[in-house]
PDB file of C-alpha atoms and ligand atoms in Angstrom:
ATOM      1  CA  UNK A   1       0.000   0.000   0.000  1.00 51.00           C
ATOM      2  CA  UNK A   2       3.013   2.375   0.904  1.00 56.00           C
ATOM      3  CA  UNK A   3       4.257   2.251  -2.116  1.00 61.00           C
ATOM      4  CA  UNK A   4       1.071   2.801  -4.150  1.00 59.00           C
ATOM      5  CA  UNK A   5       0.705   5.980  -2.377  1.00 55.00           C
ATOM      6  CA  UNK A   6       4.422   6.606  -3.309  1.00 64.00           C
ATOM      7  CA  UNK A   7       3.777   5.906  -7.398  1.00 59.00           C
ATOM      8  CA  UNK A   8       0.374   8.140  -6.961  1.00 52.00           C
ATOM      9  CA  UNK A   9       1.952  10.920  -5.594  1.00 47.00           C
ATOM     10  CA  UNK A  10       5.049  10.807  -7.948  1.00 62.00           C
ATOM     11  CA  UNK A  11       3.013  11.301 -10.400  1.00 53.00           C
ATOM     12  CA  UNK A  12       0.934  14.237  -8.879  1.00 51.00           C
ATOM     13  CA  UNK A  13       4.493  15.854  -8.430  1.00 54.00           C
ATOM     14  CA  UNK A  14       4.979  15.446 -12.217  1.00 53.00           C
ATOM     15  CA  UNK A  15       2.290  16.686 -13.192  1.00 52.00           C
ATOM     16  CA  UNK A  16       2.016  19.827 -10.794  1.00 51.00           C
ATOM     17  CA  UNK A  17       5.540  20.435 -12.095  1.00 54.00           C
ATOM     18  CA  UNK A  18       4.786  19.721 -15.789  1.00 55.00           C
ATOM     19  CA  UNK A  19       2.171  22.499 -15.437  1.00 55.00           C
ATOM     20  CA  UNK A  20       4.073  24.674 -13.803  1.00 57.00           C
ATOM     21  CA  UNK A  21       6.616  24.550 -16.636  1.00 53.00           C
ATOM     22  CA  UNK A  22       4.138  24.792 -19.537  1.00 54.00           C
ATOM     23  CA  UNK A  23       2.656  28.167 -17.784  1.00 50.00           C
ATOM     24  CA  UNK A  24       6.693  28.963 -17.064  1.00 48.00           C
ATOM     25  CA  UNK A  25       6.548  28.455 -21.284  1.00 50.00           C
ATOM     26  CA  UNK A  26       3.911  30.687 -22.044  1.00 49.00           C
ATOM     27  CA  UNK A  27       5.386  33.280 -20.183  1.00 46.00           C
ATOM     28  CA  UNK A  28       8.381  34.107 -22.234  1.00 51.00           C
ATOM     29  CA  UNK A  29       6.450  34.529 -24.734  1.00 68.00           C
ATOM     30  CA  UNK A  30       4.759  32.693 -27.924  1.00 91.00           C
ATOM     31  CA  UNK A  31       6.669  31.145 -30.572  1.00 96.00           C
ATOM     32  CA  UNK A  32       5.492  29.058 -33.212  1.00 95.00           C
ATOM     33  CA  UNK A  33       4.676  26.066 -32.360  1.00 94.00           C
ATOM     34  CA  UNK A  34       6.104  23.526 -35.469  1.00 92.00           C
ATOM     35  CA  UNK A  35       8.996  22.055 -33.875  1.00 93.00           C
ATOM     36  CA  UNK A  36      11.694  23.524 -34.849  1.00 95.00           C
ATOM     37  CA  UNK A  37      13.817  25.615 -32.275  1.00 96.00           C
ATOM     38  CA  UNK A  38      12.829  29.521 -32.257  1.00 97.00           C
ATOM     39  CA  UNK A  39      14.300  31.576 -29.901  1.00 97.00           C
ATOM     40  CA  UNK A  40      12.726  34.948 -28.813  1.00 96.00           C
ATOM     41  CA  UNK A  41      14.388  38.005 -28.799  1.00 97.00           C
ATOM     42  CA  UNK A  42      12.343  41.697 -29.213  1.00 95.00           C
ATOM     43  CA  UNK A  43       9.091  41.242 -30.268  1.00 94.00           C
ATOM     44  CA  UNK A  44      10.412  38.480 -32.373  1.00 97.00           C
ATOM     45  CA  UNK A  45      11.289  34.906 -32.270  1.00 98.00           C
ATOM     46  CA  UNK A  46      13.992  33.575 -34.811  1.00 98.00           C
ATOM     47  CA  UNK A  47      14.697  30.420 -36.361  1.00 98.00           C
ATOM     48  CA  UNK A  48      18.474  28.996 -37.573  1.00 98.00           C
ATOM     49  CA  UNK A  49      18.424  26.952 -39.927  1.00 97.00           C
ATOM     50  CA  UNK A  50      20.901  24.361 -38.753  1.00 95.00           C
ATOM     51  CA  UNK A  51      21.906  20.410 -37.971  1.00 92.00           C
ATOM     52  CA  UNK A  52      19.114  17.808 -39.335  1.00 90.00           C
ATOM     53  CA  UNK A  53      17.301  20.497 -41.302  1.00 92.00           C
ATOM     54  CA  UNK A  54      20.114  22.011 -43.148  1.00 91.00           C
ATOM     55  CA  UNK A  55      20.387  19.468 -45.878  1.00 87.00           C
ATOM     56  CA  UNK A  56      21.140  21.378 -48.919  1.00 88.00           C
ATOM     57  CA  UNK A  57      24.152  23.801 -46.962  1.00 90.00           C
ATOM     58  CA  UNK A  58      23.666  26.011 -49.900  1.00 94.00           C
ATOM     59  CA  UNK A  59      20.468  28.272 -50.877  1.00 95.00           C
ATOM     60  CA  UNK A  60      19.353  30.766 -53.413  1.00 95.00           C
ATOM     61  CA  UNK A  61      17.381  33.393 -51.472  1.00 96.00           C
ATOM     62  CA  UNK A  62      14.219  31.601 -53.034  1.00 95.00           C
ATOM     63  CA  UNK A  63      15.493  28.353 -51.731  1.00 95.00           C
ATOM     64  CA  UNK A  64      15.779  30.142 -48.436  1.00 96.00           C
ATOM     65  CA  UNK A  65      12.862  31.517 -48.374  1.00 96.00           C
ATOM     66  CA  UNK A  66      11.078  27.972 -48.956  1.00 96.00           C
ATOM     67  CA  UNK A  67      13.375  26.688 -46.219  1.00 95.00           C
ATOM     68  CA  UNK A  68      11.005  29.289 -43.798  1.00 97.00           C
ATOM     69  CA  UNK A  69       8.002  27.559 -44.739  1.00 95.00           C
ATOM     70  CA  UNK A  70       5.792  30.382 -44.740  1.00 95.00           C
ATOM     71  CA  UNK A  71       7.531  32.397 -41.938  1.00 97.00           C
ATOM     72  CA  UNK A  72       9.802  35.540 -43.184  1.00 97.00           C
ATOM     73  CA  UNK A  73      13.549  35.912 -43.722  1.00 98.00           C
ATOM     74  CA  UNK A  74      15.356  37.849 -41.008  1.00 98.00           C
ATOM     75  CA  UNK A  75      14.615  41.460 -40.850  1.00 98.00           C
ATOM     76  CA  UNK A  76      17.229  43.306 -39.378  1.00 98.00           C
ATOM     77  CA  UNK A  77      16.227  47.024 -38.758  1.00 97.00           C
ATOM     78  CA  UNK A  78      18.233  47.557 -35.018  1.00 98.00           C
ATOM     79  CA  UNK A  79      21.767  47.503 -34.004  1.00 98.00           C
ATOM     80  CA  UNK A  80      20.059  45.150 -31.230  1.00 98.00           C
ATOM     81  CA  UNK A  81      19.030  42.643 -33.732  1.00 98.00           C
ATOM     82  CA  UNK A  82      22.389  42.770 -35.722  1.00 98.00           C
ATOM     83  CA  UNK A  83      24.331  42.053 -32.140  1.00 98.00           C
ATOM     84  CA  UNK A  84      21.628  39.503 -31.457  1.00 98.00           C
ATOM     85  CA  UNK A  85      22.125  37.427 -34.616  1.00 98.00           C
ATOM     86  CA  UNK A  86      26.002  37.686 -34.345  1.00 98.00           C
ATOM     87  CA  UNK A  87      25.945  36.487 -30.915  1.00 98.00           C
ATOM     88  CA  UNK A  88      23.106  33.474 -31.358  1.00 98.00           C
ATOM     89  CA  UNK A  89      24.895  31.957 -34.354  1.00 98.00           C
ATOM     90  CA  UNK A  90      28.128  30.559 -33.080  1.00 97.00           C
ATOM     91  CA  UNK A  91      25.433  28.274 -30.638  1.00 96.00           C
ATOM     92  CA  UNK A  92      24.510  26.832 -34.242  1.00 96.00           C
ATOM     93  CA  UNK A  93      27.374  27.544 -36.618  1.00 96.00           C
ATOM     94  CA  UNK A  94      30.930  26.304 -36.442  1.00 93.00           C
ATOM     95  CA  UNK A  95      31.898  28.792 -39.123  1.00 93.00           C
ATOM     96  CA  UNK A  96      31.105  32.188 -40.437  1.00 95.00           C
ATOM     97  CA  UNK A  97      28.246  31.791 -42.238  1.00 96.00           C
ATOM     98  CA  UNK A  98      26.315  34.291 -44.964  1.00 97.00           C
ATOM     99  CA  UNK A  99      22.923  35.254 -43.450  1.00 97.00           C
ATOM    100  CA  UNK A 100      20.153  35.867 -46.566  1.00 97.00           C
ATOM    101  CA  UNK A 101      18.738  39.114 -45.422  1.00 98.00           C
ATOM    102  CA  UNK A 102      14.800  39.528 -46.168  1.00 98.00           C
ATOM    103  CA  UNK A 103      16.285  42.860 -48.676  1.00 98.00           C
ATOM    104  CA  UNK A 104      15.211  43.254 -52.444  1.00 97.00           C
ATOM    105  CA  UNK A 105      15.987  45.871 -54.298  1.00 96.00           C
ATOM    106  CA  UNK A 106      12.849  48.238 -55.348  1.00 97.00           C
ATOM    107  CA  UNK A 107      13.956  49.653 -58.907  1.00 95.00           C
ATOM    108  CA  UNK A 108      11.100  51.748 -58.674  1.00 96.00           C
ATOM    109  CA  UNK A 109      12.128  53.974 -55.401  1.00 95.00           C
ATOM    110  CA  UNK A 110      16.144  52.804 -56.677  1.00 95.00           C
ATOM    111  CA  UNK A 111      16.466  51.586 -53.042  1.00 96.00           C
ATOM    112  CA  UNK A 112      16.526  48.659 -51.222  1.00 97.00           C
ATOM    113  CA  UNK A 113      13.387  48.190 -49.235  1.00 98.00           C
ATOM    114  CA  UNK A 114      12.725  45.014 -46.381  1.00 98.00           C
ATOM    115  CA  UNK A 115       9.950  42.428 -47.683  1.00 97.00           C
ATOM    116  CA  UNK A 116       7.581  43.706 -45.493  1.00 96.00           C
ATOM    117  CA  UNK A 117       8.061  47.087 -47.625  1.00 96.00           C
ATOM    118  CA  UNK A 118       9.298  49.050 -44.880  1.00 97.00           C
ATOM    119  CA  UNK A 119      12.388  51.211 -45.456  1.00 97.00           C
ATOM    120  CA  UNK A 120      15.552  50.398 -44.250  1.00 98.00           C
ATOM    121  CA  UNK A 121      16.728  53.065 -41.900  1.00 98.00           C
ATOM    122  CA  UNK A 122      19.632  50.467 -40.182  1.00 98.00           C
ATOM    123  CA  UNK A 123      22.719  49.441 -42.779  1.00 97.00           C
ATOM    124  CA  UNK A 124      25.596  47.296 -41.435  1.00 98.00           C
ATOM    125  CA  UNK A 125      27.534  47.793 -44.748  1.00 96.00           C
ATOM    126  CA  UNK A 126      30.929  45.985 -45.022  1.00 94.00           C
ATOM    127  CA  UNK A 127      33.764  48.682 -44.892  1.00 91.00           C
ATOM    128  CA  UNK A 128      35.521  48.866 -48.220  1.00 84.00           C
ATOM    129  CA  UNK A 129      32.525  47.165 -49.962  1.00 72.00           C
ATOM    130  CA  UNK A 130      31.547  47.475 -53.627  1.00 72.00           C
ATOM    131  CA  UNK A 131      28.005  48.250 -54.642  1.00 66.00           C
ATOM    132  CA  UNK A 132      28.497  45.043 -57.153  1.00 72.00           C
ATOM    133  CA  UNK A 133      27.130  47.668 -60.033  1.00 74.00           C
ATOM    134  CA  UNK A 134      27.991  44.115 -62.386  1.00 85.00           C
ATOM    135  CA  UNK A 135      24.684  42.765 -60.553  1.00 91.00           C
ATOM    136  CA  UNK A 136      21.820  43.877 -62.347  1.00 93.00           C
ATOM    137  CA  UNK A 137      19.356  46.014 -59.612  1.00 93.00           C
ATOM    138  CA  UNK A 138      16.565  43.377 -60.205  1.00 93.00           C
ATOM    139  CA  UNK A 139      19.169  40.594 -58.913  1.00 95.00           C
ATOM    140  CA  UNK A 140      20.564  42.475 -56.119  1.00 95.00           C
ATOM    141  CA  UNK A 141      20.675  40.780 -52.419  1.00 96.00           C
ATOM    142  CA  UNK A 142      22.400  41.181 -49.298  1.00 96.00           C
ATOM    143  CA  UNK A 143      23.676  38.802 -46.737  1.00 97.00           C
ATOM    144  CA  UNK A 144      24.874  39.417 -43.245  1.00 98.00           C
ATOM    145  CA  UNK A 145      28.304  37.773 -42.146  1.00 97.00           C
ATOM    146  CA  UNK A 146      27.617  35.973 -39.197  1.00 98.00           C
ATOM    147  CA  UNK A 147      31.433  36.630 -37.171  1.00 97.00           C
ATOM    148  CA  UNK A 148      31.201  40.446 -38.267  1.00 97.00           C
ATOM    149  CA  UNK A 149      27.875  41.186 -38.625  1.00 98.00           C
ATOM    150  CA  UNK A 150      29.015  42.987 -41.640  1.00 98.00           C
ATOM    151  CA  UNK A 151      26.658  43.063 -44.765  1.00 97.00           C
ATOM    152  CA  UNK A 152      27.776  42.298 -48.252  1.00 95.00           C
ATOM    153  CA  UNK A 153      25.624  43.153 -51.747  1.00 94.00           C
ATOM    154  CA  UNK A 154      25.139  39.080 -53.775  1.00 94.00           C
ATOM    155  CA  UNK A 155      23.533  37.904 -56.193  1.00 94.00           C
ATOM    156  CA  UNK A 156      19.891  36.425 -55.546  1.00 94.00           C
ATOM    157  CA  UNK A 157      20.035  33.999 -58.375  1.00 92.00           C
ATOM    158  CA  UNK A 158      24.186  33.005 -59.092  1.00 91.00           C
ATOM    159  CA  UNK A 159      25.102  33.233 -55.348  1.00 87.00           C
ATOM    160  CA  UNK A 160      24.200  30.630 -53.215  1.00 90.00           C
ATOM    161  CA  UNK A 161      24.868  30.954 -49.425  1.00 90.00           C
ATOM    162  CA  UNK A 162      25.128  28.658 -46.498  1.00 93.00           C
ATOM    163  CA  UNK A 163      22.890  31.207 -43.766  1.00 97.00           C
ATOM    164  CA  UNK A 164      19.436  31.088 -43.019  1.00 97.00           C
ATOM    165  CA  UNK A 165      17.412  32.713 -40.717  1.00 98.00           C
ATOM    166  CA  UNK A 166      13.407  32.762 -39.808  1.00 98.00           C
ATOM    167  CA  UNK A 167      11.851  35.338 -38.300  1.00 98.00           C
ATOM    168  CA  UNK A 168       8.176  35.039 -36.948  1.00 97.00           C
ATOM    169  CA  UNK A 169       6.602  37.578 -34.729  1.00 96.00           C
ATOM    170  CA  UNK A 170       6.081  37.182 -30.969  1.00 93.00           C
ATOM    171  CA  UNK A 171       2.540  36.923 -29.928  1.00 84.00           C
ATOM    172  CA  UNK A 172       2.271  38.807 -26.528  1.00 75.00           C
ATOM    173  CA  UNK A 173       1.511  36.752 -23.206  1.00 67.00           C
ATOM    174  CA  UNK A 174      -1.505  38.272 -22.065  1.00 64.00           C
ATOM    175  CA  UNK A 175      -1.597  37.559 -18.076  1.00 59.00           C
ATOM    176  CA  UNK A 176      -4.247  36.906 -16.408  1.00 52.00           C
ATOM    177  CA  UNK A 177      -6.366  36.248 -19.177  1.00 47.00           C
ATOM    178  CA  UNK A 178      -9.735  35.292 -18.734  1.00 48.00           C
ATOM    179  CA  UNK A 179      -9.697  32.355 -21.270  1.00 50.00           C
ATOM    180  CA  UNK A 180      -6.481  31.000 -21.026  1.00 56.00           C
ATOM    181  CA  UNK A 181      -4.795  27.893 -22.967  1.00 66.00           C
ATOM    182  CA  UNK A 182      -7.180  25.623 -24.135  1.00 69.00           C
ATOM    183  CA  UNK A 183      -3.994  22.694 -23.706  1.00 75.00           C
ATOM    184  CA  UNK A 184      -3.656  24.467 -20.501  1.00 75.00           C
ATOM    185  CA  UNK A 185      -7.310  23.727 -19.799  1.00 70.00           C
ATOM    186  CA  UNK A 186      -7.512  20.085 -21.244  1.00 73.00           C
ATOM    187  CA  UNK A 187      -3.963  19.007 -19.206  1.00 79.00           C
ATOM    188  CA  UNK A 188      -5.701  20.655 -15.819  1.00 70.00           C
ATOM    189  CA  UNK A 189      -8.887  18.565 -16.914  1.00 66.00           C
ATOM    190  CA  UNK A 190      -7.214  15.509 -17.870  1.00 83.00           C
ATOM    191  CA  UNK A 191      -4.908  15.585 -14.911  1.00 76.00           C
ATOM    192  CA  UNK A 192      -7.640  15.791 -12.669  1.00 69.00           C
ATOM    193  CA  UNK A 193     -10.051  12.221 -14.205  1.00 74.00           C
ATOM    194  CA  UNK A 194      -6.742  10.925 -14.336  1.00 80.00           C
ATOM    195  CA  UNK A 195      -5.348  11.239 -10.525  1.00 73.00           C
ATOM    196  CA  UNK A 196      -9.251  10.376  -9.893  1.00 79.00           C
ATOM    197  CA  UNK A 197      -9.181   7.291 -12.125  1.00 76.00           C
ATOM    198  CA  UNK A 198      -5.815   5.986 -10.483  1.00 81.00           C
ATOM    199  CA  UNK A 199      -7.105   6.707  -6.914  1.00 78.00           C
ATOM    200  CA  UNK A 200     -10.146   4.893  -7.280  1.00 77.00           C
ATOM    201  CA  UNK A 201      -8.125   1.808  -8.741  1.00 79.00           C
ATOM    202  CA  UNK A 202      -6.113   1.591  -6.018  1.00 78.00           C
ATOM    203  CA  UNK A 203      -8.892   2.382  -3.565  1.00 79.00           C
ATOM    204  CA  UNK A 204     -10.383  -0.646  -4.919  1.00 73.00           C
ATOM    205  CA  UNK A 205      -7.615  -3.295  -5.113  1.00 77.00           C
ATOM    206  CA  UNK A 206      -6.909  -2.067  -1.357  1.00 78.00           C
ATOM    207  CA  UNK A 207      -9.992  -2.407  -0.091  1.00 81.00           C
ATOM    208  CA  UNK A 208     -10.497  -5.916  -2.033  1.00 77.00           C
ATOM    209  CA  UNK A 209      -7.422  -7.180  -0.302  1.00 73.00           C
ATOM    210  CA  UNK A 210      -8.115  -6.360   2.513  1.00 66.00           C
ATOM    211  CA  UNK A 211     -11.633  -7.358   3.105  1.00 60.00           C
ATOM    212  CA  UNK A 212     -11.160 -10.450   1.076  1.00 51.00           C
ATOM    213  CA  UNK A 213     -13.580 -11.996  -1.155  1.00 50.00           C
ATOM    214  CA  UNK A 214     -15.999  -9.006  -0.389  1.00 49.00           C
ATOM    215  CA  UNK A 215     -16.368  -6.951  -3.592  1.00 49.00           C
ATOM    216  CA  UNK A 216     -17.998  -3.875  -1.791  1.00 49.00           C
ATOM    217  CA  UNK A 217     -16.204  -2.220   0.737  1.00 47.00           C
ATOM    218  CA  UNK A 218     -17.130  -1.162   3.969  1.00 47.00           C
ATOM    219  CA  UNK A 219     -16.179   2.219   4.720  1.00 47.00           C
ATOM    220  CA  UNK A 220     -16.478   2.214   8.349  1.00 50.00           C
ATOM    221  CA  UNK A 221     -14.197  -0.012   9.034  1.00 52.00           C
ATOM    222  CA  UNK A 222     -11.608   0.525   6.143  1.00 51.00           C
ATOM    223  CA  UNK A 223     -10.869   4.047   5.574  1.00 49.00           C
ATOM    224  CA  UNK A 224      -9.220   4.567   1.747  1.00 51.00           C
ATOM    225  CA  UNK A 225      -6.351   6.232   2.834  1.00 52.00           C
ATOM    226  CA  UNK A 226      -4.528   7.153   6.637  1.00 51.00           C
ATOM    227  CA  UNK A 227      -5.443  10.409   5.419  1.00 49.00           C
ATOM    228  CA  UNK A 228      -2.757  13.081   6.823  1.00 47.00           C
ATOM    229  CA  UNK A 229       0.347  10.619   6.795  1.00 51.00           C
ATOM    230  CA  UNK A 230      -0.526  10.450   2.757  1.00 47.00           C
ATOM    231  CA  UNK A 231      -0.626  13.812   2.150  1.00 48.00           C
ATOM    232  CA  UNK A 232       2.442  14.477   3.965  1.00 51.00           C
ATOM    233  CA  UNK A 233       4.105  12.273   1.606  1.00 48.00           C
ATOM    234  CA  UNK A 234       2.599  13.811  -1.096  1.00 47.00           C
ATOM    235  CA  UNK A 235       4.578  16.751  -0.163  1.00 47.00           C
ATOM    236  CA  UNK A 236       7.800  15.371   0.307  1.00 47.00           C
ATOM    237  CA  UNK A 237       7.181  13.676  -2.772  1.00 53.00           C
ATOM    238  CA  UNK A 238       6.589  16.886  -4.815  1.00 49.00           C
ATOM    239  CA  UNK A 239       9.256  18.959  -3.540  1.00 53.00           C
ATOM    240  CA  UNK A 240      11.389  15.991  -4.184  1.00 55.00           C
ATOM    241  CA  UNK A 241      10.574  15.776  -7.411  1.00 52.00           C
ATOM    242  CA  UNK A 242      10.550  19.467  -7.997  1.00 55.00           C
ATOM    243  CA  UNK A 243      14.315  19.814  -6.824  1.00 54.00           C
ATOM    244  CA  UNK A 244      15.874  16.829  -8.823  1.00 51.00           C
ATOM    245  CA  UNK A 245      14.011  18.355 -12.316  1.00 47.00           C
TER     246      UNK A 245
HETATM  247  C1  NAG B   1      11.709  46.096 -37.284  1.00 78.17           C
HETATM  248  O1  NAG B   1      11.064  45.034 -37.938  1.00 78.17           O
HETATM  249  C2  NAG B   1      10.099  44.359 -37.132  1.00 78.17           C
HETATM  250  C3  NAG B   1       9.568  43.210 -37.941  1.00 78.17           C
HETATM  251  O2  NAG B   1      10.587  42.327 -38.156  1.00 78.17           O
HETATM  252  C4  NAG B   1       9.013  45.326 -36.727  1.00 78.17           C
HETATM  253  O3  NAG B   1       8.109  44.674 -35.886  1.00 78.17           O
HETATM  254  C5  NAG B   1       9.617  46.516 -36.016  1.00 78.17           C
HETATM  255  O4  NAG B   1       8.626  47.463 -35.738  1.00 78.17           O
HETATM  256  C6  NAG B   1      10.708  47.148 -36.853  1.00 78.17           C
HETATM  257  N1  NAG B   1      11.397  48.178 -36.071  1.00 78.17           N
HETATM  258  C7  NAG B   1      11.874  49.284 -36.610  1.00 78.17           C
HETATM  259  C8  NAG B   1      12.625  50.173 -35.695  1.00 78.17           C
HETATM  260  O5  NAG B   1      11.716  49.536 -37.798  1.00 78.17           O
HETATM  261  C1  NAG B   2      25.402  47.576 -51.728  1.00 78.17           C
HETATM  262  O1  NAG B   2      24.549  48.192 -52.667  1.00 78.17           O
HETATM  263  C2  NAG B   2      23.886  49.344 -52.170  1.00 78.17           C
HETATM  264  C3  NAG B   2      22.894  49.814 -53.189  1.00 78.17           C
HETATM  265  O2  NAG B   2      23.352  49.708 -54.488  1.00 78.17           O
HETATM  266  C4  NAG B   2      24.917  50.412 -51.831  1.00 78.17           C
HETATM  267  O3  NAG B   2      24.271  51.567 -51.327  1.00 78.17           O
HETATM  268  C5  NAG B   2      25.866  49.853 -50.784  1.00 78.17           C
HETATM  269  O4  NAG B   2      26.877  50.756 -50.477  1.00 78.17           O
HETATM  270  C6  NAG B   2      26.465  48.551 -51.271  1.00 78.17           C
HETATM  271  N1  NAG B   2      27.205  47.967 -50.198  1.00 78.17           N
HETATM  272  C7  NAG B   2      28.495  47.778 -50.246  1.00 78.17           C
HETATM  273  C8  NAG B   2      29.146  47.116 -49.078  1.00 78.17           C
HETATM  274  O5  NAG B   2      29.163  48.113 -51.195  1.00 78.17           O
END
């Protein structure tokens, strides 16, 4: 019996510490969910394509773009996100590497504009650079060095390059929200018939054992549980549990 009451609280600890980390999740913010590694930073989270998922090594920017799936290429308008992705990519790079930057060149305004059309007030230009004039506009591109930071003008088509970054944006955490998670909701829920359905299995091979042959129980004279001792261990238990994880 002892050590039924051991496995049952075990796994209460778990799961009060497995919710505790998902709302510890949602807290630093939302990132997509498609299980690949983002990692927030601003009001952005950012993907690097690396490891498994970097099976070609080299992309076109429309190749990179695909490798996104949907999300954008990495928008960097702040010196903040420039020091960011220099400092992030060595955790996934060995190597400099040649960021794709989401840039095109507008022949229209004769400027380079970010694919969300906003203007691009933050440059990062490579000292002693060459505005490539032998690129035609229309093919013009721009990486980001990953050791320097340091952007470079490429071609979109002939140049393929071994950097790419996602960028989604971070959906605010909204505490204290009246509706929260509805996985939130559903683990509380299932949590609950769950530590219900394994204390009534083990309230009933207890009480069969102990009162024999007799299917139903008498309560008088077998209590489920010795009540306070159980909980205490329940405590231990958690805080246990909670230390070691
Ligand atoms: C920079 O770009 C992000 C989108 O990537 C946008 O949310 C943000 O407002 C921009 N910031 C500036 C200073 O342009
Ligand atoms: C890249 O091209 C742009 C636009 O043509 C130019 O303004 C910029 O100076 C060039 N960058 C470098 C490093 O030469």
């Amino acid at each position: 019996m002892e050590s039924r009451v051991r496995n049952i609280c075990s796994f209460l600890g778990l799961l009060v510490i497995l919710l505790r980390h998902s709302v510890e999740a949602q807290a630093n913010g939302d990132c997509p969910a498609d299980g690949r590694t983002w990692v927030p930073f601003g009001q952005s989270c950012y993907h690097f394509v690396h490891g498994e998922e970097d099976v070609a090594k080299r992309y076109t920017i429309e190749e990179a773009k695909n490798m996104c799936r949907g999300f954008a290429l990495l928008i960097v308008n702040t010196t903040s996100v420039n020091n960011f992705v220099v400092q992030y990519s060595p955790e996934v790079w060995k190597n400099n590497v040649n960021i794709w930057l989401g840039l095109y060149y507008d022949t229209d305004d004769d400027q380079y504009k970010w694919f969300d059309d906003s203007v691009v007030s933050f440059k990062n230009w490579v000292e002693g650079g060459s505005p490539d004039w032998d690129i035609p506009l229309m093919d013009k591109c721009v990486v980001l060095h990953s050791t320097t930071g340091k952007w470079e003008n490429v071609s979109c088509t002939k140049d393929t390059e071994n950097g790419v970054v996602c960028e989604a944006a971070q959906k605010p955490v909204v505490i204290g929200k009246k509706n929260g998670s509805p996985l939130l909701s559903a683990l509380v829920i299932l949590s609950v018939i769950a530590i219900l359905g394994v204390s009534a299995v083990v309230w009933f091979f207890h009480q069969r054992s102990n009162s024999g042959t007799a299917l139903l129980p008498s309560f008088e004279y077998h209590p489920p549980f010795r009540a306070p001792s159980a909980d205490q261990t329940c405590l231990v238990e958690a805080e246990e549990l909670e230390e070691t994880s």
